[in-house]
Each structure stands twice: as structure tokens, then as C-alpha cells.
mmCIF file of C-alpha atoms in Angstrom:
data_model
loop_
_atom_site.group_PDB
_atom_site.id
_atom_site.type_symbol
_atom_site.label_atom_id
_atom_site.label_comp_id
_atom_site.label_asym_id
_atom_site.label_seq_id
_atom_site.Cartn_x
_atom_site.Cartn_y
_atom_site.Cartn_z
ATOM 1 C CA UNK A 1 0.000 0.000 0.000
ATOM 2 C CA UNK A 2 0.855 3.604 -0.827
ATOM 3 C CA UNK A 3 2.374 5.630 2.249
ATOM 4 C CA UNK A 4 4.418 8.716 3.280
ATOM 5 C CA UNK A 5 6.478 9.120 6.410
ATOM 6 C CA UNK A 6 7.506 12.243 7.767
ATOM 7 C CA UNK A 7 9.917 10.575 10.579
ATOM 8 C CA UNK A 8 9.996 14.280 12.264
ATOM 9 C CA UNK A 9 7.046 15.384 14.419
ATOM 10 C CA UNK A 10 8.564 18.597 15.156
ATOM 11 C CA UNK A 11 11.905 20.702 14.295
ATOM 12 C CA UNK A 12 13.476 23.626 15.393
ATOM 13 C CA UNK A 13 15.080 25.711 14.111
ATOM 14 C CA UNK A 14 17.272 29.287 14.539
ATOM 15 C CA UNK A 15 16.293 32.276 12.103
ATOM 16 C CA UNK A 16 19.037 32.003 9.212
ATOM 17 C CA UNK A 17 19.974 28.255 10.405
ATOM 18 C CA UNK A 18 19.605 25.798 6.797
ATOM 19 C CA UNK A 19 16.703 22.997 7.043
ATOM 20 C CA UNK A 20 15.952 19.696 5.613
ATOM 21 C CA UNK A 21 12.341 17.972 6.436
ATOM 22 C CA UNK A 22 12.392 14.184 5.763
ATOM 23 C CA UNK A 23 9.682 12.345 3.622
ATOM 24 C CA UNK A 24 10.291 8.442 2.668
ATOM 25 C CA UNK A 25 7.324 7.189 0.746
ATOM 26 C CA UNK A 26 6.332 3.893 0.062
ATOM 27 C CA UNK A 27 4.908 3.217 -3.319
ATOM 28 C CA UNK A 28 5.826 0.996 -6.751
ATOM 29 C CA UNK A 29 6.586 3.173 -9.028
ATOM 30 C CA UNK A 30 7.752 6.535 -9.596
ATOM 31 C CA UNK A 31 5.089 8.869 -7.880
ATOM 32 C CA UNK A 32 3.836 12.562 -7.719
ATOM 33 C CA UNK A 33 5.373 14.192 -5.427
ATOM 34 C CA UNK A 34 4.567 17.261 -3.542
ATOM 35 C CA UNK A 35 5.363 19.641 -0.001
ATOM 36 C CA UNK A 36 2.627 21.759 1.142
ATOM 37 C CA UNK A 37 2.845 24.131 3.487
ATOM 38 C CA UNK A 38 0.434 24.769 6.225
ATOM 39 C CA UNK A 39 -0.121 28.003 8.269
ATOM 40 C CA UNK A 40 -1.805 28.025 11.560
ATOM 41 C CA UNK A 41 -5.971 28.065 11.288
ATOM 42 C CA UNK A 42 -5.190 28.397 6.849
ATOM 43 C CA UNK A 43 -5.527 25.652 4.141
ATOM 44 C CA UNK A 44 -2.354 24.153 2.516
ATOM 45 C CA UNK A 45 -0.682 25.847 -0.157
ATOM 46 C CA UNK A 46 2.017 24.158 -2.394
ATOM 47 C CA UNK A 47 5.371 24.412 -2.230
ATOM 48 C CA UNK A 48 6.929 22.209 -4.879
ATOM 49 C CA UNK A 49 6.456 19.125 -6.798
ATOM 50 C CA UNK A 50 8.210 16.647 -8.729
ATOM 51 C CA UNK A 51 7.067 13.970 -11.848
ATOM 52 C CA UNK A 52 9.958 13.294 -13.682
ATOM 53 C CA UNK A 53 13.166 14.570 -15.004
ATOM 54 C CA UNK A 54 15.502 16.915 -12.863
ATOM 55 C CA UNK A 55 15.632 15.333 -9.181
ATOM 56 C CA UNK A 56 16.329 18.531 -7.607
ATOM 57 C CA UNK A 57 13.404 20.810 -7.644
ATOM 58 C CA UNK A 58 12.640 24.586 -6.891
ATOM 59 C CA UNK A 59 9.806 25.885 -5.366
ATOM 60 C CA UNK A 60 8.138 28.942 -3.710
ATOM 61 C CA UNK A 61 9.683 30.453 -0.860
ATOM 62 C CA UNK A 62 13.085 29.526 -1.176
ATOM 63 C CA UNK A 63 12.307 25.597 -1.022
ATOM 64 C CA UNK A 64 13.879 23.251 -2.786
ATOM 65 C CA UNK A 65 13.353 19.217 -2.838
ATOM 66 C CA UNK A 66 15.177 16.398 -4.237
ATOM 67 C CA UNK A 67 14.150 13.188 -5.295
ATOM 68 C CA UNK A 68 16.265 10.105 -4.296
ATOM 69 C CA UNK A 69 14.867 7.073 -5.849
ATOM 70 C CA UNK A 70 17.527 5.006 -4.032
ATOM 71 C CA UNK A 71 16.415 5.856 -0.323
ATOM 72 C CA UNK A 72 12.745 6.453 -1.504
ATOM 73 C CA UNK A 73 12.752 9.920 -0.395
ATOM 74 C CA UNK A 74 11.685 13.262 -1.325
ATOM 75 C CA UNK A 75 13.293 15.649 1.608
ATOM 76 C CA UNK A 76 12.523 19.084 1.400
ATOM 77 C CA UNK A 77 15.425 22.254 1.914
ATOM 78 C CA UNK A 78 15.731 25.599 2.576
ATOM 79 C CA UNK A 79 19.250 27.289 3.202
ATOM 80 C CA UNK A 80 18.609 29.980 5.425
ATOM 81 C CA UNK A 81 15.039 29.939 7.262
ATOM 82 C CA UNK A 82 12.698 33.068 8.296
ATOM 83 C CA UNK A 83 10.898 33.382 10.957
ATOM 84 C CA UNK A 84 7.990 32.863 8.468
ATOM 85 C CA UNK A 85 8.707 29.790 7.803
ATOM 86 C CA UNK A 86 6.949 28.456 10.420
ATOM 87 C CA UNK A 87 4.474 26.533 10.182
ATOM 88 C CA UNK A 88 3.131 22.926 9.671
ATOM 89 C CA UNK A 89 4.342 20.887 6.319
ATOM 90 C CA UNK A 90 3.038 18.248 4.418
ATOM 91 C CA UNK A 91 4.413 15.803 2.087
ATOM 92 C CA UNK A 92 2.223 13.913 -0.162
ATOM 93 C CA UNK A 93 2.211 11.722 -2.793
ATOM 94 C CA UNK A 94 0.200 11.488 -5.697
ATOM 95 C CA UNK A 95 -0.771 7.872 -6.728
ATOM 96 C CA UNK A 96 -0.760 7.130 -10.756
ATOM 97 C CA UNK A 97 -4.299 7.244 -11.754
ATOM 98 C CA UNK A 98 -6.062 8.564 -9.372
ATOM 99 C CA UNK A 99 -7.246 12.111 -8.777
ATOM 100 C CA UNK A 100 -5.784 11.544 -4.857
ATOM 101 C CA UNK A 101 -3.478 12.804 -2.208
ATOM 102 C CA UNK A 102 -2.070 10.685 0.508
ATOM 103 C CA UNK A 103 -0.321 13.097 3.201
ATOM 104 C CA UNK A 104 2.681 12.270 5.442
ATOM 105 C CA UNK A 105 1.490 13.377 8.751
ATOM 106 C CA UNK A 106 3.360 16.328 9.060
ATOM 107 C CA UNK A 107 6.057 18.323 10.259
ATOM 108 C CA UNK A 108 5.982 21.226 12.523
ATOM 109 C CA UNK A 109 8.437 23.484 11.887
ATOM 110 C CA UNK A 110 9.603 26.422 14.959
ATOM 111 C CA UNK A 111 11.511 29.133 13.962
ATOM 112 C CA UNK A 112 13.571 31.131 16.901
ATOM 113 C CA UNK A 113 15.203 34.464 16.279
ATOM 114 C CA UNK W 1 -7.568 36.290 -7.816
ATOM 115 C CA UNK W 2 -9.033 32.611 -8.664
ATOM 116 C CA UNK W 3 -9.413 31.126 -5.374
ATOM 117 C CA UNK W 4 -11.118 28.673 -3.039
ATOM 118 C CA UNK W 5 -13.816 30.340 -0.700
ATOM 119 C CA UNK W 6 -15.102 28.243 2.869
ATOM 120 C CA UNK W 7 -18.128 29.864 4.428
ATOM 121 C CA UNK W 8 -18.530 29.786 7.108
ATOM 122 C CA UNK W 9 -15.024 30.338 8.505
ATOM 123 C CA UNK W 10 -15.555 29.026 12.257
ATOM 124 C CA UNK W 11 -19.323 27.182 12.758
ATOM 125 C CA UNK W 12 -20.223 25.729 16.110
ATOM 126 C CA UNK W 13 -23.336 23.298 16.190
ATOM 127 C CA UNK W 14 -24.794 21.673 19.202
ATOM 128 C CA UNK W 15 -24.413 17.623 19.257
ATOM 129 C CA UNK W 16 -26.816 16.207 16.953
ATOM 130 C CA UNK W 17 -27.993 19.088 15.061
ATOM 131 C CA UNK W 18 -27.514 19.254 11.402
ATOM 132 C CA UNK W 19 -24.808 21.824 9.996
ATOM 133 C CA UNK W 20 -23.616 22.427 6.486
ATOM 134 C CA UNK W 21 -20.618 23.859 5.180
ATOM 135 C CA UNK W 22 -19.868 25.398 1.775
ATOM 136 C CA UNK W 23 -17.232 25.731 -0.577
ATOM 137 C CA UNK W 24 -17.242 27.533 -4.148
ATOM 138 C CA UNK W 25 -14.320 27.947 -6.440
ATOM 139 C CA UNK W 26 -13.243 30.568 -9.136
ATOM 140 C CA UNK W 27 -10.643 28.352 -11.228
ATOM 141 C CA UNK W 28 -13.345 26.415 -12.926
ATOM 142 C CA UNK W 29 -11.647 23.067 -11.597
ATOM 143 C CA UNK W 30 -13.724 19.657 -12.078
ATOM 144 C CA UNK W 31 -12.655 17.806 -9.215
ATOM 145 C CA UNK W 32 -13.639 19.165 -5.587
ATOM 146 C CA UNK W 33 -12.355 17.109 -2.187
ATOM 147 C CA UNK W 34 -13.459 17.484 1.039
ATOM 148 C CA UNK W 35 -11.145 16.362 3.858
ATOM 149 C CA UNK W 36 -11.236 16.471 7.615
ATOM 150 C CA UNK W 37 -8.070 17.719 9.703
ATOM 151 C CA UNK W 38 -8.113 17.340 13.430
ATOM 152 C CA UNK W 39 -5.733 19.382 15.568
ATOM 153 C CA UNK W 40 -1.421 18.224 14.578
ATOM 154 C CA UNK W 41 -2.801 15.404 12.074
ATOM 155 C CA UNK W 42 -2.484 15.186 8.191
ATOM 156 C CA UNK W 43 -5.839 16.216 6.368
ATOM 157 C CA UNK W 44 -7.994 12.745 6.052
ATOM 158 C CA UNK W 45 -9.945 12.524 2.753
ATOM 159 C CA UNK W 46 -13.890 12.228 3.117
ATOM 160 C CA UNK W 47 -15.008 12.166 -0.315
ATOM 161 C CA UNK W 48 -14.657 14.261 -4.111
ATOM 162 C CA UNK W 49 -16.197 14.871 -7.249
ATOM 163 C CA UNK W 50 -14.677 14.209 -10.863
ATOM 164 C CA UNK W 51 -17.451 16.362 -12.086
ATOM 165 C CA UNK W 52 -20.593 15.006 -11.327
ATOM 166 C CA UNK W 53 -19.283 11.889 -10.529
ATOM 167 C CA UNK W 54 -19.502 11.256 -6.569
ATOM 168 C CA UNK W 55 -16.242 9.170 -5.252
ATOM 169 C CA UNK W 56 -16.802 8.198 -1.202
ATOM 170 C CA UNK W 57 -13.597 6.777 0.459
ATOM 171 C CA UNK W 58 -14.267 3.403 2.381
ATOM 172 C CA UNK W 59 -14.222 5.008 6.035
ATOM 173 C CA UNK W 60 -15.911 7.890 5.657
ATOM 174 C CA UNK W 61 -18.617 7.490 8.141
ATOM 175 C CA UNK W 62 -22.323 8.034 6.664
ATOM 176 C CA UNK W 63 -22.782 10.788 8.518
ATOM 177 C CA UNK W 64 -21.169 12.773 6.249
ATOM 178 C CA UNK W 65 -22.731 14.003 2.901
ATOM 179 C CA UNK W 66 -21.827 15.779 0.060
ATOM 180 C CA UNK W 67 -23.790 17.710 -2.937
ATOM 181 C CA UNK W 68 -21.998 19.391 -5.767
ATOM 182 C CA UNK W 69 -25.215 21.561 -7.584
ATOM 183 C CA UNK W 70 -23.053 22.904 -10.086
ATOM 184 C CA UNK W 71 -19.070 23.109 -11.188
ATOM 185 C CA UNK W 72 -18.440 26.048 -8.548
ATOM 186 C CA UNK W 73 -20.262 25.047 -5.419
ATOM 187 C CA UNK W 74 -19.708 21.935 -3.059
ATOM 188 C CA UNK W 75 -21.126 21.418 0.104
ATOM 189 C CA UNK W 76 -20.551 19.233 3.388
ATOM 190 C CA UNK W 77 -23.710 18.182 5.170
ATOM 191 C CA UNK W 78 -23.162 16.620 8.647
ATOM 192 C CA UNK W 79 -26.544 15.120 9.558
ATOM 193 C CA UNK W 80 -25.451 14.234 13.145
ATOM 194 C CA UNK W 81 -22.284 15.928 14.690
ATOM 195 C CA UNK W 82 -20.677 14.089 17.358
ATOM 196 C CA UNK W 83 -17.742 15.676 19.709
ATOM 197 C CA UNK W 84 -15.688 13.220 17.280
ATOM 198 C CA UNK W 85 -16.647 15.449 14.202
ATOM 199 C CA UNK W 86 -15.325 18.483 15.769
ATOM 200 C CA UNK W 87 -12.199 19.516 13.368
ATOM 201 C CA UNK W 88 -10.690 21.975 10.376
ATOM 202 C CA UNK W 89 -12.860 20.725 7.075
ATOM 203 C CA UNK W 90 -10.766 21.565 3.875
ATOM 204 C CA UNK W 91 -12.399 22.133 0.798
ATOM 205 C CA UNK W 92 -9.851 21.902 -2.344
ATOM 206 C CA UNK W 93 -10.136 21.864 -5.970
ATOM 207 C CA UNK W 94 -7.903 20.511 -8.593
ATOM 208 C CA UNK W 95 -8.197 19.907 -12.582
ATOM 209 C CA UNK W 96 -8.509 16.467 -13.608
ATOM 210 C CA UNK W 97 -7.978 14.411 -16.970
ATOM 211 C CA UNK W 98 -8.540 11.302 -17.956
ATOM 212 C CA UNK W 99 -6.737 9.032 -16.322
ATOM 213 C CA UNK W 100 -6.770 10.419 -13.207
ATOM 214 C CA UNK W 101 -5.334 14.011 -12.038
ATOM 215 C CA UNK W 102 -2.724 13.369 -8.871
ATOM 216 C CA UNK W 103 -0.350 14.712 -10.625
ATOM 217 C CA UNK W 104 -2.349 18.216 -11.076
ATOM 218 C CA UNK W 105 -1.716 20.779 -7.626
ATOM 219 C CA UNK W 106 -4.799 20.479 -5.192
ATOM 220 C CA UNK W 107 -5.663 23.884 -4.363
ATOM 221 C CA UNK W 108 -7.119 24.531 -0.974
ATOM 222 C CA UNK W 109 -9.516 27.189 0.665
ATOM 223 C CA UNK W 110 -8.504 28.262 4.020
ATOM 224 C CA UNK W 111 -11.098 25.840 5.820
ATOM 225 C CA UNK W 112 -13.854 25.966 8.529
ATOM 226 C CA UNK W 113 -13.265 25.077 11.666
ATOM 227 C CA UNK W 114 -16.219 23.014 13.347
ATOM 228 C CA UNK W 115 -16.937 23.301 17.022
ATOM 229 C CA UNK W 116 -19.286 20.710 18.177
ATOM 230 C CA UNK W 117 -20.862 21.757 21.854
#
């Protein structure tokens, strides 16, 4: 069965300090991938997402996200992190042929000055 | 700005008593999920629509409903709301193909938050 595992319930983090949330997924084949991000009492917007081709991928905000077929992971980046930044985060994956999600359960990120 | 619009924003209900919530949309999407988030948990799929087309997951309780009138509006009816029920409800819309659309961006309204007294 498809699954995603974010192995960190909560990080933190110093303001300007680099990041890396963890996703492993479990699924067999090559699957969507996505981060959202999720601000207290908002819905989830998207960060990045990856298909095919380039295994490094940019996103909004600063993010970036590579693939690694070999360890089944899809960890997310950021070198320097604002205060902003914090918030909950999501990684998902995207099952072929279907018009569903399934989300990791999440990652709370804290971000002190 | 297209976006995805949750009315109400924060809706408390007494146990048992019927409540709806809405969503409408202004990026002409075809596919429309609901899903339920409880507090420091992923968001847990209820149900969507591929157009008309009605798709329930497995443990979605019956308690929940769902009507989709037209392409812009979707609605959540809770017939019964239990203290479980009490949680974020995330409407989000997407555009789907044949084939299946996961690989299309969901795109999310900022949610309503149930309170169920």
C-alpha cells in the first residue's frame, strides 16, 4: 500500500539556520510528489512538486526538494530559514491514476530568532 | 484572484444538530475534495467529485454528505455531529484528466473550523 512518512514530528530551528524535512514514501513506481505548506488556522498551499526529469526541484519560498529514488525519499530544503517559515508541512504523494493525495502526517516546523 | 472560498469560517453546532458547510471555487476546476483535519494530524480525505461523478472513500462514516449543484459550489452536510466530528474541514479543488489528475496541484480554501458543543 501507498504511504508517506515524515519521521519528524517537530523541528526547530534558529532564524538564518539551513533545514531539511524528511519524507520516505512507500509506493511501486515513480510517484507525484509534492510539499505543502500549512499556516496556523489556513488551508495548505504548495510548495513544490516533482514527476519526472531533474531530481532537484525549486519551489516557492526559497524551497527546494530532491528526489532520491535510491532511499525512496523526497526531503525538502531551505538554506537559510525566516521566521515565516513556520508553520506545519506536508508531504504527499500522488498515486498514478487517481485524482488523490495521501499526506505524510506532518512536520511542525519552529523558527527562533 | 481565482481562489477557493469556505463559508462559514468558524461554525459551532450543538451535538446532533444538522450543519452544512460550503465551498465555491473561481478556477473552474472539475474535481472538488473534502477532507477532515483534526488538531497536529495530516488532512484525512472524506469524499470528491470528478465532475458530477460522486467518489466516497471506504471510512468515511455516513454521517457525512456531500452535494456538488453545479461546477463552482460543493457542500458538506453533517446530519449528526458528534464531539468526534469536531475539526478543520478543507475544501480543495484541482483539474482532472482522464486518467486520473494526482499529478495536477490540489488547491485549498482556508477551511472551517467546526466546534461541536
Amino acid at each position: 500500500a501507498q504511504s508517506v512518512t515524515q519521521p519528524d514530528i517537530h523541528i526547530t530551528v534558529s532564524e538564518g539556520a539551513s533545514l531539511e524535512l524528511r519524507c520516505n514514501y512507500s509506493y511501486g513506481a515513480t510517484p507525484y510528489l509534492f510539499w505543502y505548506v500549512q499556516s496556523p488556522g489556513q488551508g495548505l498551499q504548495l510548495l513544490l512538486k516533482y514527476f519526472s526529469g531533474d531530481t532537484l526541484v525549486q519551489g516557492i519560498k526559497g524551497f527546494e526538494a530532491e528526489f532520491k529514488r535510491s532511499q525512496s525519499s523526497f526531503n525538502l530544503r531551505k538554506p537559510s530559514v525566516h521566521w515565516s517559515d513556520a508553520a506545519e508541512y506536508f508531504c504527499a504523494v500522488g498515486p498514478y491514476n487517481t485524482d488523490k493525495l495521501i499526506f505524510g502526517t506532518g512536520t511542525r516546523l519552529q523558527v527562533f530568532p | 484572484d481565482a481562489m477557493v472560498i469556505q463559508n462559514p469560517r468558524y461554525q459551532v453546532t450543538q451535538f446532533g444538530k444538522p450543519v452544512t458547510l460550503s465551498c465555491s471555487q473561481t478556477l473552474n476546476h472539475n474535481v472538488m475534495y473534502w477532507y477532515q483535519q483534526k488538531s497536529s494530524q495530516a488532512p484525512k480525505l472524506l469524499f470528491h467529485y470528478y465532475d458530477k461523478d460522486f467518489n466516497n472513500e471506504a471510512d468515511t462514516p455516513d454521517n457525512f454528505q456531500s452535494r456538488r449543484p453545479n461546477t463552482s459550489f460543493c457542500f458538506l452536510d453533517i446530519r449528526s455531529p458528534g464531539l468526534g466530528d469536531a475539526a478543520m474541514y478543507l475544501c480543495a479543488t484541482s483539474f482532472g484528466g482522464a486518467g486520473g489528475s494526482s499529478y495536477n496541484e490540489q488547491f485549498f480554501g482556508p477551511g472551517t473550523r467546526l466546534t461541536v458543543l
